[in-house]
mmCIF file of C-alpha atoms in Angstrom:
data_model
loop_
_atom_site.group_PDB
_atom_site.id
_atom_site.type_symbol
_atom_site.label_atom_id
_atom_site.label_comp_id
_atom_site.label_asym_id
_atom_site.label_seq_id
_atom_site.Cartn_x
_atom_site.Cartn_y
_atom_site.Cartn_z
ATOM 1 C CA UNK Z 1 154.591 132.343 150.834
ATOM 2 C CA UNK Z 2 156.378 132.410 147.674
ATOM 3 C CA UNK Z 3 156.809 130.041 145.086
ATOM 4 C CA UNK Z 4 160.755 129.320 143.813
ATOM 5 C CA UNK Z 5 159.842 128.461 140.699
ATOM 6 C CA UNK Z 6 158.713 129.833 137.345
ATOM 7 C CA UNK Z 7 157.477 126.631 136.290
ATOM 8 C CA UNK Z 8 156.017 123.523 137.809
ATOM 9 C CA UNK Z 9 155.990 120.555 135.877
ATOM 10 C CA UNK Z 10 153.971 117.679 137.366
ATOM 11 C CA UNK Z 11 154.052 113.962 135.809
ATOM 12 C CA UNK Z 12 151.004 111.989 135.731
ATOM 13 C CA UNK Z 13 150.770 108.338 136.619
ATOM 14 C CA UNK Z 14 152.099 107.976 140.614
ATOM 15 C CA UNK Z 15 152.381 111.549 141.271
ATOM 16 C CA UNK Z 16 148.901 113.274 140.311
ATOM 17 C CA UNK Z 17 146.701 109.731 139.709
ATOM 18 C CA UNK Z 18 147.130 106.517 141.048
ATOM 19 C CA UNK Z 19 146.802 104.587 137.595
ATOM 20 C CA UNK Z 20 148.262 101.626 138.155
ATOM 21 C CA UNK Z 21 145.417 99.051 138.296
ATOM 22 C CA UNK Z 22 143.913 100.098 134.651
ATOM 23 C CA UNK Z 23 147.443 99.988 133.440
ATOM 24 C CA UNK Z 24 148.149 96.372 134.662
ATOM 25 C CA UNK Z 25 144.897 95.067 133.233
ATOM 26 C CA UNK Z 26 145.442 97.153 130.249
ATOM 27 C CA UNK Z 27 148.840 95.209 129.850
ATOM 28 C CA UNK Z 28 147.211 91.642 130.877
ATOM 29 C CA UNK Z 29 144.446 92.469 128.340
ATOM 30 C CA UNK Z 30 147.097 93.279 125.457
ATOM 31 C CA UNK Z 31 149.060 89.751 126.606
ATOM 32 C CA UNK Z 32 146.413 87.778 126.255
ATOM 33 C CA UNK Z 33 145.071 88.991 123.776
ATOM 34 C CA UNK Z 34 148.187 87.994 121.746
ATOM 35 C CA UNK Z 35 148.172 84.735 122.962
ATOM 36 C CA UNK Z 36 151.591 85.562 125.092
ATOM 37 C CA UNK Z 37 151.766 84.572 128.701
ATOM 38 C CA UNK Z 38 151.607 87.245 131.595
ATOM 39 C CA UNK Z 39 154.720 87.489 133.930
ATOM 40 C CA UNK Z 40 154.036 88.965 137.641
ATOM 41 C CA UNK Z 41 153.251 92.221 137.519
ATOM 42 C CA UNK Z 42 153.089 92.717 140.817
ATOM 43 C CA UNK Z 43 156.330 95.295 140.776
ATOM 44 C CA UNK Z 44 154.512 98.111 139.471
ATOM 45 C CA UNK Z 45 157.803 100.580 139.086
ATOM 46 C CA UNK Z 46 158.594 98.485 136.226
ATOM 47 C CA UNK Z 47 155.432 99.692 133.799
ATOM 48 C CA UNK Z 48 153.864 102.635 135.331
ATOM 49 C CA UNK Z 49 156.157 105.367 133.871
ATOM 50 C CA UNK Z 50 158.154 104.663 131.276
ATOM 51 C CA UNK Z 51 157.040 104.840 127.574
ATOM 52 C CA UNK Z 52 154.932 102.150 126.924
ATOM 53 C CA UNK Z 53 157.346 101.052 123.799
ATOM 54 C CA UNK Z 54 160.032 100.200 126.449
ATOM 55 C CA UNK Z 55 157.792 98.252 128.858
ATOM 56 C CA UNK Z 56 156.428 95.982 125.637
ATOM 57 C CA UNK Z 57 160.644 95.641 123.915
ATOM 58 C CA UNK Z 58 162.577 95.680 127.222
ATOM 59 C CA UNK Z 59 160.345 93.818 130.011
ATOM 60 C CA UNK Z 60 157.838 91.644 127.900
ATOM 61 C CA UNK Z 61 161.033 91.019 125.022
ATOM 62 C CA UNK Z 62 158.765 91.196 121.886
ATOM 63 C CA UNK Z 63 159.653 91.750 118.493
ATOM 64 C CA UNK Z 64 159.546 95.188 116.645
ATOM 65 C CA UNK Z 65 156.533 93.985 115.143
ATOM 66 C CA UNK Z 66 154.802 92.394 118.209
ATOM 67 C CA UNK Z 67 155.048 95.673 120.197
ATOM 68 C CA UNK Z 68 152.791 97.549 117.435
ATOM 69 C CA UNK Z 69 150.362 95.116 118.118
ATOM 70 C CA UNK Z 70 150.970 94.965 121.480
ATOM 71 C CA UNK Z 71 150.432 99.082 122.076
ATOM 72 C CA UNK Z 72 147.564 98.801 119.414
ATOM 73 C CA UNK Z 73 145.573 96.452 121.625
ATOM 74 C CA UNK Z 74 146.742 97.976 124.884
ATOM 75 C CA UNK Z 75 144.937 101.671 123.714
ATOM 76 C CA UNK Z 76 142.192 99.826 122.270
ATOM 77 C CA UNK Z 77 141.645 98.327 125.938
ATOM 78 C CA UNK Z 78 142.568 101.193 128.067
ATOM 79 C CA UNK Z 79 140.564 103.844 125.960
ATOM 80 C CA UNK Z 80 137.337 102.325 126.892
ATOM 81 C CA UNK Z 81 138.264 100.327 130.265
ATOM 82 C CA UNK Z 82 141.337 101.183 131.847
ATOM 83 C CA UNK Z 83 141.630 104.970 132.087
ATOM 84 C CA UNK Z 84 138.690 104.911 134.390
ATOM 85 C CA UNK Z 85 140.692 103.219 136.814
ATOM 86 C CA UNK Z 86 142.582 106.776 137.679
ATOM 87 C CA UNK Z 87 142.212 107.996 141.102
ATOM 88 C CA UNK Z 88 143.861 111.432 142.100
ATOM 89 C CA UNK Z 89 146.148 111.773 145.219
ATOM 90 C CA UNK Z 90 144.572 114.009 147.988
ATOM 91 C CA UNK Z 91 145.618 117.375 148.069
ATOM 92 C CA UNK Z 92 146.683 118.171 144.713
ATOM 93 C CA UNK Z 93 144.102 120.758 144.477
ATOM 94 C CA UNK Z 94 145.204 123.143 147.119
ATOM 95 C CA UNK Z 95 148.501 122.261 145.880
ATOM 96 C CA UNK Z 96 148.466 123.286 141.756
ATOM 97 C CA UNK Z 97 146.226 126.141 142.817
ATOM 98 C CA UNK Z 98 148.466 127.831 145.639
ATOM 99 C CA UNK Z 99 151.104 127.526 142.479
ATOM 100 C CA UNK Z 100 149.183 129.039 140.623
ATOM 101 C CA UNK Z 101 148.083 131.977 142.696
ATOM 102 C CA UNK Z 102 151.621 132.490 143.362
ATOM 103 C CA UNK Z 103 152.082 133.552 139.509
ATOM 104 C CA UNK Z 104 153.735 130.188 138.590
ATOM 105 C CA UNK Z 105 152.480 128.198 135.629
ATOM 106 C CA UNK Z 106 151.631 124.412 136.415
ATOM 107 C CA UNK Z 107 151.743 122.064 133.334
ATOM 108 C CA UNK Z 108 151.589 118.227 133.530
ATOM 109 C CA UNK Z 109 154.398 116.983 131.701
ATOM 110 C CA UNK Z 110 153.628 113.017 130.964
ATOM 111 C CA UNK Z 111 155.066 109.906 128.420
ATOM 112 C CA UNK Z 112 151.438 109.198 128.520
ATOM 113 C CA UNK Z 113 149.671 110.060 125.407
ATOM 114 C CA UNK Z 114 148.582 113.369 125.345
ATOM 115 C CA UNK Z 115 144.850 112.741 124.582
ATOM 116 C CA UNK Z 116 144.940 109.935 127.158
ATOM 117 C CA UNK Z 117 146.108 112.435 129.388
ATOM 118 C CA UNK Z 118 143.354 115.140 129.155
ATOM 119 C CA UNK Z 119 140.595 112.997 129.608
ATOM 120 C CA UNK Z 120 142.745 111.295 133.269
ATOM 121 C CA UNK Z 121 142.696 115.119 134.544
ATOM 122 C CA UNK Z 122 138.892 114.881 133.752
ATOM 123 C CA UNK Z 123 138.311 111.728 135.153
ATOM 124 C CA UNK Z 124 140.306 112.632 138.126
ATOM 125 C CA UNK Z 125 138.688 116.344 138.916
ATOM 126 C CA UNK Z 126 142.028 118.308 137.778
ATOM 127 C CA UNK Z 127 141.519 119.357 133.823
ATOM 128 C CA UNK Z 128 140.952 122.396 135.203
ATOM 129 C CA UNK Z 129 144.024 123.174 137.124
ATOM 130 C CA UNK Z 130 146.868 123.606 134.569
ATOM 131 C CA UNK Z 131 147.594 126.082 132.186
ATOM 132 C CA UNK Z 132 149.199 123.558 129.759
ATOM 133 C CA UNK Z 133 148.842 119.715 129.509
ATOM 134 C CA UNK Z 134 151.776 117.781 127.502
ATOM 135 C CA UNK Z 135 152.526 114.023 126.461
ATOM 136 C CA UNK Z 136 153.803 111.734 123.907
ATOM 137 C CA UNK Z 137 152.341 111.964 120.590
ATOM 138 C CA UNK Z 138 150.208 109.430 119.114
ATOM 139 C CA UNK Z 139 152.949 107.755 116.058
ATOM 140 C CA UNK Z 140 155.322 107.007 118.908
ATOM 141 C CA UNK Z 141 157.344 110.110 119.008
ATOM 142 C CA UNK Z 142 158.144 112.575 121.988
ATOM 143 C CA UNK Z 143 158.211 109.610 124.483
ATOM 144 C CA UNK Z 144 161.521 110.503 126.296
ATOM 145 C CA UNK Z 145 160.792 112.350 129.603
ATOM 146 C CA UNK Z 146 163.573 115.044 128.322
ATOM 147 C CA UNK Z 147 162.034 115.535 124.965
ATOM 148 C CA UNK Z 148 158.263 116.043 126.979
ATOM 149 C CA UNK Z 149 160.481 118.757 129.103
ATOM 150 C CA UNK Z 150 161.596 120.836 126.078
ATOM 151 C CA UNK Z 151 158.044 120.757 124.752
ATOM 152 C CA UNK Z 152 156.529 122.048 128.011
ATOM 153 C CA UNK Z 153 159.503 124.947 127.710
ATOM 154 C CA UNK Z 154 158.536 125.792 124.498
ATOM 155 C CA UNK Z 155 154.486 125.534 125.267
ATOM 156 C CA UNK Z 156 154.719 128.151 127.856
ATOM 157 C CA UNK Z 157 157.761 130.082 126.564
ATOM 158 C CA UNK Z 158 160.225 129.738 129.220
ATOM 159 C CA UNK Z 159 163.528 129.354 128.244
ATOM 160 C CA UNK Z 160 165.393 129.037 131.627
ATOM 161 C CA UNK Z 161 165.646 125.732 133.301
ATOM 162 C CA UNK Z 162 167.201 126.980 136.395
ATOM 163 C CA UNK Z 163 163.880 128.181 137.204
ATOM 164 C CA UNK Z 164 161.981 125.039 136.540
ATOM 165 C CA UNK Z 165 161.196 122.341 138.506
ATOM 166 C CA UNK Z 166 159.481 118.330 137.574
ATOM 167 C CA UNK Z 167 157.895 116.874 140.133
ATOM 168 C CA UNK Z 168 157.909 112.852 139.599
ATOM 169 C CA UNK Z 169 157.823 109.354 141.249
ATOM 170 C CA UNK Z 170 160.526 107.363 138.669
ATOM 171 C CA UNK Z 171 164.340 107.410 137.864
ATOM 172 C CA UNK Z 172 162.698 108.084 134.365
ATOM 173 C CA UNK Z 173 161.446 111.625 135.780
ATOM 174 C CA UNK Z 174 164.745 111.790 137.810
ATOM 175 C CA UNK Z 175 166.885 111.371 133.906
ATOM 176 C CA UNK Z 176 164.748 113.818 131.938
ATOM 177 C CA UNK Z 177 165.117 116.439 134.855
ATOM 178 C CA UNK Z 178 168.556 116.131 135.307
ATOM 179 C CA UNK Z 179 169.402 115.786 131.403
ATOM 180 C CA UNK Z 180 167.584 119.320 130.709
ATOM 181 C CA UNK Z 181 168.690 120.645 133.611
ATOM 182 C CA UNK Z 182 165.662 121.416 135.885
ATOM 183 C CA UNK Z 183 164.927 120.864 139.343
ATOM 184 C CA UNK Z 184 163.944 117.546 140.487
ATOM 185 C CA UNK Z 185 161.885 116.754 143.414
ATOM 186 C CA UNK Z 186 160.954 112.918 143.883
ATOM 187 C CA UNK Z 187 157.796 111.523 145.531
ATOM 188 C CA UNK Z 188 157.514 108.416 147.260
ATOM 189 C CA UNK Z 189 153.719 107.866 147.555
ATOM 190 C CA UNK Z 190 154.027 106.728 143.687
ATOM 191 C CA UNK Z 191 155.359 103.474 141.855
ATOM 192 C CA UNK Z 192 158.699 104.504 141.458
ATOM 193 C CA UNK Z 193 161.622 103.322 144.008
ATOM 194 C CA UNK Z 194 163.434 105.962 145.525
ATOM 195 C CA UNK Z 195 166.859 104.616 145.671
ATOM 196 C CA UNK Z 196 166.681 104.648 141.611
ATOM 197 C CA UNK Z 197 165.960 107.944 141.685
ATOM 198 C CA UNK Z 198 168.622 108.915 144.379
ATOM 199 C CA UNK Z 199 171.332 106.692 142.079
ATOM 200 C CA UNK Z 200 170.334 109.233 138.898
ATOM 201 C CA UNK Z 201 170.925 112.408 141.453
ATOM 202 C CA UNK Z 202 167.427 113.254 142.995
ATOM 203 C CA UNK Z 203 167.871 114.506 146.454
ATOM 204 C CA UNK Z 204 165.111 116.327 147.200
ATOM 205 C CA UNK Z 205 161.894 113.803 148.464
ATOM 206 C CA UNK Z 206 158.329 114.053 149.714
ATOM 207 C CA UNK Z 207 156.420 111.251 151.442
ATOM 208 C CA UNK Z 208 152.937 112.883 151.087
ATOM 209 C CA UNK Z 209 151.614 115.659 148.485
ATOM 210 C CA UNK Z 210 151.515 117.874 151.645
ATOM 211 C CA UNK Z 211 155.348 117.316 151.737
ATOM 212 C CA UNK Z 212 155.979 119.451 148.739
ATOM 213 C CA UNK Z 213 154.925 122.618 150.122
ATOM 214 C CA UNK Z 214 158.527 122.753 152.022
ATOM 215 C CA UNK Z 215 160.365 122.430 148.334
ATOM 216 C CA UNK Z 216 158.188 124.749 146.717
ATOM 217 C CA UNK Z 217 157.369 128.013 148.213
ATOM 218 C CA UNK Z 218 159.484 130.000 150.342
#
């Protein structure tokens, strides 16, 4: 068993940890906390993966100044609270490991922030399993799925994007792939929907973590 690619890039929330619950009440928290009311939240696809600026500008429709705040109180609240709600998808460690053993490099490419990041894989049992962890920096910057791509590229010095391949659960996963040219394969098990992310030209999709085996190694 071989694996076809150089490089596997796995995103975070909905395809390594099921993060969704802290993130909710790490939303409500910031909300409230502003004295703005909570909509349903119930459709998790719409805030678990995108940059956080979006979710705050484009679903809760604050001002410029109201999402600083906004982001400020969310970290403040899921720093201490909800990153302990992270529970990792079974099978992941077989998974990144028969990667690597295969001579492929396995980095978790994530808009969450990057420090927020290391201490999930901790909390969830998998700092241990990637040779490179990257995310979105903390004065906003480096949000864009694409952008996190490039940086993972450059991290591990491949150069090639034919030989890449993202493995995500939202059309935002299915855009940066397709924008810098990588391989795209979409899970379902996540928050994402997967007719977005067969609209934005992902046709490859697993069901389970098990399912990725038959896209990944030949």
């Amino acid at each position: 068993m071989v694996c076809k690619y150089d490089l596997v890039l796995f995103d975070l929330d909905g395809t390594l940890s099921d993060s969704a619950q802290g993130v909710q009440d790490s939303l409500e928290y910031a909300l409230k906390a502003m004295g703005k009311p909570v909509p349903n939240l119930s459709d998790r696809s719409i805030y678990v993966g995108p940059p956080l600026l979006d979710t705050f500008r484009n679903y809760f429709k604050l001002s410029p100044e109201e999402c600083d705040k906004g982001i400020a109180l969310y970290k403040q609240y899921y720093e201490t609270n909800g990153i302990l709600k992270n529970y990792q998808y079974n099978g992941l460690e077989k998974l990144i490991s028969t990667v690597r053993k295969n001579g492929s490099i396995a980095v978790v490419s994530t808009s969450k922030l990057e420090a927020f990041a290391y201490r999930v894989l901790e909390i969830i049992g998998l700092d241990n399993y990637f040779d490179a962890v990257c995310g979105s920096n903390l004065d906003g910057s480096r949000r864009e799925k694409a952008d996190i791509i490039r940086y993972a590229m450059e991290k591990v010095n491949i150069t090639d994007s034919s030989h890449i391949v993202l493995i995500g659960d939202t059309v935002f996963d299915t855009i940066g792939a397709m924008e810098t040219g990588c391989d795209f394969i979409g899970v379902t098990y996540g928050f994402g929907k997967k007719e977005q992310m067969a609209a934005k030209g992902c046709t490859k999709f697993s069901d389970t973590v098990d399912g990725l085996y038959n896209f990944l190694f030949e």
